[in-house]
Coordinates of C-alpha atoms and ligand atoms in Angstrom, one line a residue:
M1 CA 16.7 -2.1 -35.3
T2 CA 16.9 -1.0 -31.5
E3 CA 17.7 -3.4 -28.8
S4 CA 14.0 -3.9 -27.2
E5 CA 13.0 -5.1 -30.9
D6 CA 14.8 -8.2 -30.7
L7 CA 12.3 -8.9 -27.3
P8 CA 9.7 -11.5 -27.4
V9 CA 5.7 -10.1 -27.6
V10 CA 3.0 -11.2 -26.1
E11 CA -0.9 -11.3 -25.4
V12 CA -1.4 -11.1 -22.6
G13 CA -4.4 -12.8 -20.6
P14 CA -6.0 -13.1 -17.1
V15 CA -4.7 -11.2 -14.2
A16 CA -3.3 -13.2 -11.5
H17 CA -2.8 -13.2 -8.0
G18 CA 0.4 -10.8 -7.5
G19 CA -0.3 -7.9 -9.3
H20 CA 0.6 -9.5 -13.0
C21 CA -1.1 -11.0 -15.5
V22 CA -1.0 -14.4 -17.3
A23 CA 0.6 -14.9 -21.1
R24 CA 2.2 -17.7 -23.0
L25 CA 5.4 -17.7 -24.7
D26 CA 6.5 -20.5 -26.8
G27 CA 4.1 -23.0 -24.4
Q28 CA 5.2 -21.8 -21.3
V29 CA 3.6 -19.7 -18.5
V30 CA 4.8 -15.9 -18.3
F31 CA 3.7 -13.7 -15.2
V32 CA 3.8 -10.4 -17.0
R33 CA 4.1 -6.8 -14.4
H34 CA 2.9 -3.9 -15.5
T35 CA 0.2 -4.5 -18.5
L36 CA -3.1 -5.6 -18.5
P37 CA -5.8 -8.0 -19.7
G38 CA -6.3 -8.1 -23.3
E39 CA -2.9 -5.7 -24.3
T40 CA -0.3 -7.2 -26.4
V41 CA 2.6 -5.9 -25.1
R42 CA 6.8 -6.5 -25.4
V43 CA 8.6 -8.5 -22.5
R44 CA 11.9 -8.5 -20.9
I45 CA 12.1 -11.9 -18.9
T46 CA 13.2 -11.2 -15.2
D47 CA 13.2 -14.7 -14.0
R48 CA 13.0 -18.0 -15.0
T49 CA 11.6 -21.4 -13.1
S50 CA 11.6 -24.8 -13.8
R51 CA 7.5 -24.3 -14.2
F52 CA 7.3 -20.4 -15.1
L53 CA 8.5 -17.2 -16.3
R54 CA 8.4 -14.1 -15.2
A55 CA 8.6 -10.6 -17.5
D56 CA 8.1 -7.2 -17.1
A57 CA 6.2 -5.6 -20.1
V58 CA 8.7 -2.8 -21.5
E59 CA 6.9 -1.6 -24.8
V60 CA 2.7 -1.5 -24.9
L61 CA 1.8 -2.3 -28.3
E62 CA -1.7 -2.5 -28.2
P63 CA -3.1 -0.7 -25.0
S64 CA -6.0 -1.9 -22.6
P65 CA -8.6 0.6 -21.9
D66 CA -8.2 0.6 -18.7
R67 CA -4.2 1.9 -18.9
V68 CA -3.6 5.7 -17.4
E69 CA -0.6 7.3 -17.6
P70 CA 1.1 6.1 -14.0
P71 CA 1.0 9.1 -11.6
C72 CA 4.2 8.4 -9.8
P73 CA 7.2 8.5 -12.1
Y74 CA 9.3 5.9 -10.1
A75 CA 6.2 3.2 -11.0
G76 CA 7.6 0.0 -12.5
D77 CA 11.1 0.7 -11.5
C78 CA 9.9 1.0 -7.4
G79 CA 8.8 -2.5 -6.2
G80 CA 6.3 -0.8 -4.2
C81 CA 3.4 -0.1 -6.2
D82 CA 1.8 -2.9 -9.1
F83 CA -1.2 -0.9 -10.7
Q84 CA -0.3 2.7 -11.4
H85 CA -1.0 2.5 -14.5
V86 CA -4.4 1.1 -14.0
D87 CA -7.7 3.5 -14.1
P88 CA -8.3 3.4 -9.8
A89 CA -12.0 1.5 -10.9
A90 CA -10.4 -0.9 -12.8
Q91 CA -7.9 -1.7 -10.3
R92 CA -10.9 -2.7 -8.2
R93 CA -12.3 -4.8 -11.0
L94 CA -9.3 -7.1 -11.1
L95 CA -8.6 -7.5 -7.5
G96 CA -12.3 -9.1 -7.4
T97 CA -11.6 -10.9 -10.0
V98 CA -8.3 -12.3 -8.2
V99 CA -10.8 -13.2 -5.0
S100 CA -13.1 -14.7 -7.5
E101 CA -10.8 -17.0 -8.7
Q102 CA -9.0 -18.2 -5.3
L103 CA -12.2 -18.8 -4.2
Q104 CA -13.3 -20.9 -6.8
R105 CA -9.9 -22.4 -7.5
L106 CA -9.4 -23.7 -3.8
A107 CA -12.5 -23.8 -2.1
G108 CA -15.1 -24.8 -5.3
I109 CA -17.3 -21.4 -4.5
E110 CA -18.4 -19.6 -7.3
R111 CA -19.2 -15.8 -6.3
D112 CA -18.4 -12.4 -8.1
V113 CA -17.0 -10.4 -5.8
E114 CA -17.2 -6.4 -6.0
V115 CA -14.7 -4.4 -4.1
E116 CA -15.6 -1.7 -2.2
E117 CA -13.6 1.8 -2.8
L118 CA -11.9 3.7 -0.4
S119 CA -10.0 7.4 -0.6
P120 CA -7.7 8.3 -0.6
V121 CA -6.1 6.4 -3.7
L122 CA -2.7 8.1 -3.3
G123 CA -1.1 9.7 0.0
W124 CA -2.9 6.8 2.6
R125 CA -0.1 5.2 3.6
T126 CA 0.3 5.6 6.9
R127 CA 3.1 3.5 8.0
T128 CA 6.1 3.2 5.2
T129 CA 9.2 1.3 5.4
Y130 CA 12.0 2.8 3.9
T131 CA 15.3 1.0 3.5
T132 CA 19.1 2.4 3.7
D133 CA 21.6 0.5 1.5
R134 CA 25.1 0.2 2.5
H135 CA 25.9 3.5 0.5
G136 CA 23.5 5.5 3.0
R137 CA 20.6 5.9 0.0
T138 CA 17.6 6.0 1.7
G139 CA 14.5 5.0 -0.8
L140 CA 12.0 1.9 -1.6
R141 CA 13.2 -1.4 -2.3
R142 CA 12.8 -2.6 -6.1
H143 CA 10.2 -5.0 -7.1
R144 CA 11.7 -9.1 -6.0
S145 CA 15.1 -7.4 -4.8
H146 CA 17.4 -5.7 -2.1
E147 CA 18.2 -3.0 -4.4
V148 CA 16.9 0.2 -3.2
V149 CA 15.4 3.0 -5.7
D150 CA 16.3 6.7 -5.0
V151 CA 12.6 8.0 -4.4
E152 CA 12.6 11.4 -3.8
R153 CA 9.0 11.3 -2.9
C154 CA 6.5 8.5 -2.6
L155 CA 3.1 9.7 -3.9
I156 CA 1.0 6.5 -1.9
A157 CA 2.6 7.7 1.4
H158 CA 0.4 9.8 3.3
P159 CA 1.9 13.5 2.7
G160 CA 2.7 13.5 6.4
L161 CA 5.6 10.9 5.6
A162 CA 5.9 11.5 1.6
E163 CA 9.4 13.1 1.7
V164 CA 11.8 10.2 2.2
P165 CA 13.8 10.5 5.3
A166 CA 17.0 12.1 4.4
L167 CA 19.0 11.0 6.6
S168 CA 22.3 9.0 6.5
W169 CA 20.8 5.9 8.6
D170 CA 22.7 2.7 9.2
P171 CA 21.8 0.0 6.1
G172 CA 18.7 -1.3 7.1
P173 CA 15.0 -0.7 7.6
V174 CA 13.6 2.8 8.5
E175 CA 9.7 2.7 9.1
A176 CA 8.2 6.0 9.1
V177 CA 4.8 5.8 10.8
V178 CA 1.7 8.7 11.1
S179 CA -1.3 8.5 13.7
S180 CA -4.7 9.3 12.5
T181 CA -4.2 11.9 15.8
G182 CA -1.0 13.6 13.5
E183 CA 1.9 12.2 15.3
R184 CA 4.7 11.1 13.5
L185 CA 7.7 8.9 14.7
V186 CA 10.7 6.8 12.9
V187 CA 11.5 3.6 13.6
T188 CA 14.6 1.7 13.0
D189 CA 16.9 -0.2 14.8
S190 CA 19.9 2.2 14.1
R191 CA 20.5 4.7 16.6
V192 CA 19.1 8.5 15.5
P193 CA 21.7 11.2 16.6
R194 CA 19.6 14.0 17.9
D195 CA 21.1 16.7 15.8
L196 CA 20.0 14.5 13.0
A197 CA 16.4 14.7 14.1
L198 CA 14.0 15.6 11.1
D199 CA 11.3 18.4 11.6
G200 CA 9.2 16.4 14.2
L201 CA 9.5 12.6 12.8
V202 CA 12.2 11.5 15.2
D203 CA 10.8 12.5 18.5
S204 CA 12.9 15.1 20.8
N205 CA 14.1 12.0 23.0
G206 CA 16.9 12.0 20.5
H207 CA 17.9 8.0 20.1
R208 CA 15.0 6.1 18.9
R209 CA 14.6 2.3 18.5
A210 CA 12.6 0.0 17.3
G211 CA 9.3 -1.0 19.7
R212 CA 10.4 2.0 22.0
A213 CA 7.6 4.7 20.9
H214 CA 4.4 4.8 20.3
V215 CA 1.5 6.8 18.5
R216 CA -2.2 7.3 19.5
E217 CA -4.7 6.3 17.1
H218 CA -8.2 7.3 17.2
V219 CA -11.3 5.5 15.8
S220 CA -15.0 6.6 16.4
G221 CA -15.2 6.9 20.0
H222 CA -12.0 4.5 20.9
D223 CA -8.3 5.3 21.5
F224 CA -5.6 3.2 21.3
R225 CA -1.7 3.2 21.9
V226 CA 0.4 1.4 19.5
S227 CA 3.7 1.0 19.7
G228 CA 5.5 2.3 16.4
S229 CA 6.9 -1.7 15.4
G230 CA 3.2 -2.7 16.0
F231 CA 0.7 -3.7 14.0
W232 CA -1.6 -1.3 12.9
Q233 CA -4.1 -1.0 9.5
V234 CA -2.4 0.8 7.3
H235 CA -4.9 2.9 5.0
P236 CA -6.4 6.1 6.9
Q237 CA -10.0 4.7 6.6
A238 CA -9.1 1.3 7.5
A239 CA -9.4 0.8 11.3
A240 CA -13.2 2.4 11.0
T241 CA -13.9 0.8 7.7
L242 CA -13.3 -3.1 8.9
S243 CA -14.3 -2.3 12.2
D244 CA -17.8 -1.8 11.0
A245 CA -17.9 -4.3 8.9
V246 CA -16.5 -6.9 11.2
L247 CA -19.5 -5.8 13.8
A248 CA -22.0 -5.8 10.9
G249 CA -21.0 -9.6 10.2
A250 CA -20.4 -10.6 13.6
Q251 CA -23.9 -9.8 14.6
V252 CA -23.0 -10.1 18.3
G253 CA -25.8 -9.3 20.9
V254 CA -26.1 -8.6 25.0
G255 CA -24.5 -11.4 26.9
D256 CA -22.9 -12.8 23.8
H257 CA -19.4 -14.5 24.5
V258 CA -16.9 -13.8 21.4
A259 CA -13.1 -14.5 20.9
D260 CA -11.0 -12.0 19.0
L261 CA -8.0 -13.7 17.3
Y262 CA -4.7 -11.9 16.3
A263 CA -6.1 -9.3 18.2
G264 CA -3.0 -7.0 17.7
V265 CA -3.9 -3.9 20.1
G266 CA -7.1 -4.2 20.7
L267 CA -9.0 -2.8 17.8
F268 CA -11.7 -4.7 17.2
T269 CA -11.8 -6.2 20.9
A270 CA -13.2 -2.5 21.5
F271 CA -15.5 -2.6 19.7
L272 CA -16.8 -6.1 20.2
A273 CA -17.0 -5.1 24.0
D274 CA -19.5 -2.3 23.6
A275 CA -21.5 -4.6 22.1
V276 CA -21.6 -7.5 24.0
G277 CA -22.2 -5.2 26.9
E278 CA -21.0 -5.5 30.8
T279 CA -23.0 -9.3 31.0
G280 CA -21.2 -10.7 27.7
R281 CA -17.4 -11.7 27.2
V282 CA -14.5 -11.1 25.0
V283 CA -11.2 -12.6 24.6
S284 CA -8.4 -11.0 22.7
V285 CA -5.4 -13.4 21.9
E286 CA -2.3 -11.7 20.6
G287 CA 1.0 -13.5 20.3
D288 CA 3.3 -10.5 19.8
P289 CA 4.5 -9.1 23.4
G290 CA 4.3 -5.5 22.3
G291 CA 1.0 -5.6 20.5
H292 CA -0.3 -7.6 24.2
R293 CA 1.3 -4.8 26.0
D294 CA -0.5 -1.6 24.0
A295 CA -3.7 -3.7 23.8
R296 CA -3.9 -4.4 28.0
R297 CA -3.6 -0.6 28.3
N298 CA -6.4 -0.3 25.8
L299 CA -8.5 -2.1 27.1
H300 CA -8.4 -2.4 30.9
H301 CA -11.4 0.2 31.3
L302 CA -13.4 -2.6 30.0
E303 CA -14.1 -5.6 32.4
Q304 CA -15.8 -7.8 29.8
V305 CA -12.6 -8.2 28.1
R306 CA -10.0 -11.0 29.0
L307 CA -6.2 -10.9 27.3
L308 CA -4.3 -13.7 26.4
K309 CA -0.9 -13.3 25.2
A310 CA 0.2 -16.5 23.5
P311 CA 0.2 -17.7 19.7
V312 CA -3.5 -18.5 18.6
E313 CA -2.9 -22.1 17.8
R314 CA -1.5 -22.7 21.3
S315 CA -4.9 -20.8 23.1
L316 CA -7.0 -23.1 20.8
R317 CA -5.3 -26.4 21.5
D318 CA -5.0 -26.0 25.5
G319 CA -7.9 -24.6 25.9
S320 CA -7.2 -21.4 27.3
T321 CA -9.1 -19.5 25.1
L322 CA -12.3 -21.0 25.7
G323 CA -11.7 -21.0 29.5
A324 CA -11.4 -17.0 29.3
L325 CA -15.1 -17.2 27.9
D326 CA -16.2 -20.0 30.5
G327 CA -16.5 -22.3 28.1
R328 CA -18.8 -20.7 25.9
C329 CA -18.0 -19.0 22.6
D330 CA -20.6 -17.9 20.1
V331 CA -19.2 -16.3 17.4
V332 CA -15.3 -16.0 16.9
V333 CA -13.5 -12.9 14.9
L334 CA -10.1 -13.3 13.3
D335 CA -8.0 -11.4 11.7
P336 CA -4.4 -13.7 10.9
P337 CA -1.0 -12.5 9.2
R338 CA -0.7 -12.8 5.6
T339 CA 0.1 -16.4 5.9
G340 CA -3.7 -17.2 7.2
A341 CA -5.0 -19.3 9.8
K342 CA -3.8 -23.3 8.7
K343 CA -2.5 -24.4 11.9
A344 CA -5.3 -23.0 14.0
V345 CA -8.4 -24.0 11.7
P346 CA -9.1 -27.4 13.0
D347 CA -9.3 -26.2 16.8
L348 CA -11.3 -23.3 15.8
A349 CA -14.2 -25.2 14.1
R350 CA -13.9 -27.2 17.8
L351 CA -14.8 -24.0 19.4
G352 CA -18.6 -24.3 18.0
A353 CA -19.1 -20.6 17.3
R354 CA -22.6 -19.9 15.5
R355 CA -20.6 -17.1 12.7
L356 CA -16.8 -17.0 12.2
V357 CA -15.7 -13.3 11.2
Y358 CA -12.7 -13.5 9.1
V359 CA -10.4 -10.7 8.1
A360 CA -8.5 -11.3 5.4
C361 CA -5.2 -9.4 3.4
D362 CA -4.5 -12.6 1.2
P363 CA -7.7 -14.1 -0.8
A364 CA -5.3 -17.2 -1.2
A365 CA -4.8 -17.8 2.6
L366 CA -8.2 -17.2 3.3
A367 CA -9.4 -19.2 0.2
R368 CA -7.6 -22.0 1.5
D369 CA -9.0 -21.4 5.2
V370 CA -12.5 -21.3 4.2
A371 CA -12.3 -24.7 2.1
A372 CA -10.6 -26.4 5.3
L373 CA -13.9 -24.6 7.6
Q374 CA -16.1 -26.2 4.9
E375 CA -14.9 -29.4 5.7
R376 CA -16.1 -28.9 9.5
G377 CA -19.3 -27.4 9.6
Y378 CA -19.3 -24.3 8.4
R379 CA -20.1 -22.2 4.8
L380 CA -18.9 -18.8 3.7
D381 CA -22.0 -16.6 4.2
S382 CA -20.9 -13.0 3.1
L383 CA -17.9 -11.7 1.4
R384 CA -16.8 -8.1 1.4
A385 CA -13.5 -6.9 0.0
F386 CA -11.8 -3.7 0.1
A387 CA -9.7 -1.5 -2.0
L388 CA -7.6 -0.9 1.4
F389 CA -3.9 -0.3 -0.5
P390 CA -4.8 1.3 -3.5
M391 CA -2.1 1.3 -6.5
T392 CA -0.9 -2.1 -5.4
H393 CA -1.9 -5.9 -6.1
H394 CA -3.0 -6.1 -2.0
V395 CA -6.8 -6.3 -1.1
E396 CA -8.8 -6.7 2.4
C397 CA -11.6 -9.0 2.0
V398 CA -14.4 -9.6 5.2
A399 CA -15.8 -13.0 5.1
V400 CA -18.7 -14.5 7.4
L401 CA -19.0 -18.0 7.6
V402 CA -21.6 -19.2 9.6
S403 CA -22.3 -22.8 11.1
T404 CA -24.3 -25.4 9.1
Ligands
SAM501 C1 -3.3 -8.2 10.8 S1 -2.8 -8.1 12.3 C2 -4.2 -7.7 12.9 C3 -4.6 -6.9 14.2 C4 -6.1 -6.6 14.6 N1 -7.0 -6.8 14.3 C5 -6.3 -4.9 14.1 O1 -7.0 -5.1 13.1 O2 -5.7 -3.9 14.6 C6 -2.1 -9.5 12.7 C7 -2.0 -9.7 14.6 O3 -1.3 -11.3 14.9 C8 -0.7 -11.6 15.5 N2 0.0 -12.7 14.6 C9 0.4 -13.5 14.0 N3 0.7 -14.3 14.4 C10 0.4 -14.7 15.2 C11 0.2 -15.9 16.3 N4 -0.1 -17.4 15.7 N5 -0.8 -15.9 17.0 C12 -1.2 -14.8 17.9 N6 -1.3 -13.7 17.1 C13 -0.1 -13.7 16.0 C14 0.2 -10.1 14.7 O4 1.2 -9.7 16.0 C15 -0.4 -9.0 14.8 O5 -0.6 -8.4 15.8

């Protein structure tokens, strides 16, 4: 009998948020990675809590028809991808199920969600954070671990970044960036000696420290400067796809007053400014000083834009967001970080906007905030979901809420 034959076998149930599926073992809930609903798999337990177990599928006894050979040889070992073993169309079905389930469970909303496809499904990651361990190995992190998997080439990384920077950095993260205009840079806290500069990856200034470098991005007629460590949408199609979805959802007219909250370097602000025209007003609120600085450069030519550098919650509570809109807010766009906008919701609802367009990278945070907004005079109108992070369990949603 081999070692793995000692391991337990489970029947795998539905997909759950986070890249795993739910199974039961001796009455306990087990979250199993590297599997699919309907499969029978042998599992190795990786973690136990008082409420549930975590496990990895190590042998598939009955495969799902949606299972494919992972294109990446590091799948299962490297923590970067969750769904390399799943056909891309089935990945989108799984993500749609997760979004529906979160809406149902946290906001009481019954809705089927179809996740829209974006290509490419490999070679899409224009920002990749590699990690260097204390032995000088640079690679990607193992799932739920600080250990580094020595990866020669990451298949979801953009071709411009796929080769792992083969430098001996100080221990810590190394962020590699390639922009839509083809500029590349590496952002790291370690000092990068000039003679080790990789073929164009570290620019000719030699020493590069986090936040100092920037790249230029181009989206449907607008140019944006983004500091190396600042936020920018990762999939090459993301910035244009989300800007279009936000504009379609916002239904902004000439002369409208709009708040763009968690605005980053001003991606949505620029398109909203076009839509409201010179007689309208857009306030762009961003908390990160670097993002705000970039936004100032990106938007300075747009007279109808006001910029606030402040935490969104504070700018709503102290009235500066509404003040910058001369006391009138017709539409709000918000694109908070993964944790959502829980603290901002009460004051957000008091702005009195007719529509809220909520861009969310975590469906659980979105569903929680939609539930809170439902209690404050809004209802979910449309919801679109996009496969902006193929091979991973992440999904982006654009939800439109209307005042009731
Ligand atoms: C998901 S990004 C969205 C940026 C922008 N909408 C875009 O698409 O490029 C979220 C942004 O919110 C900012 N942020 C996070 N928490 C914040 C807060 N409490 N107040 C203001 N900005 C915040 C981050 O610095 C980041 O730029």
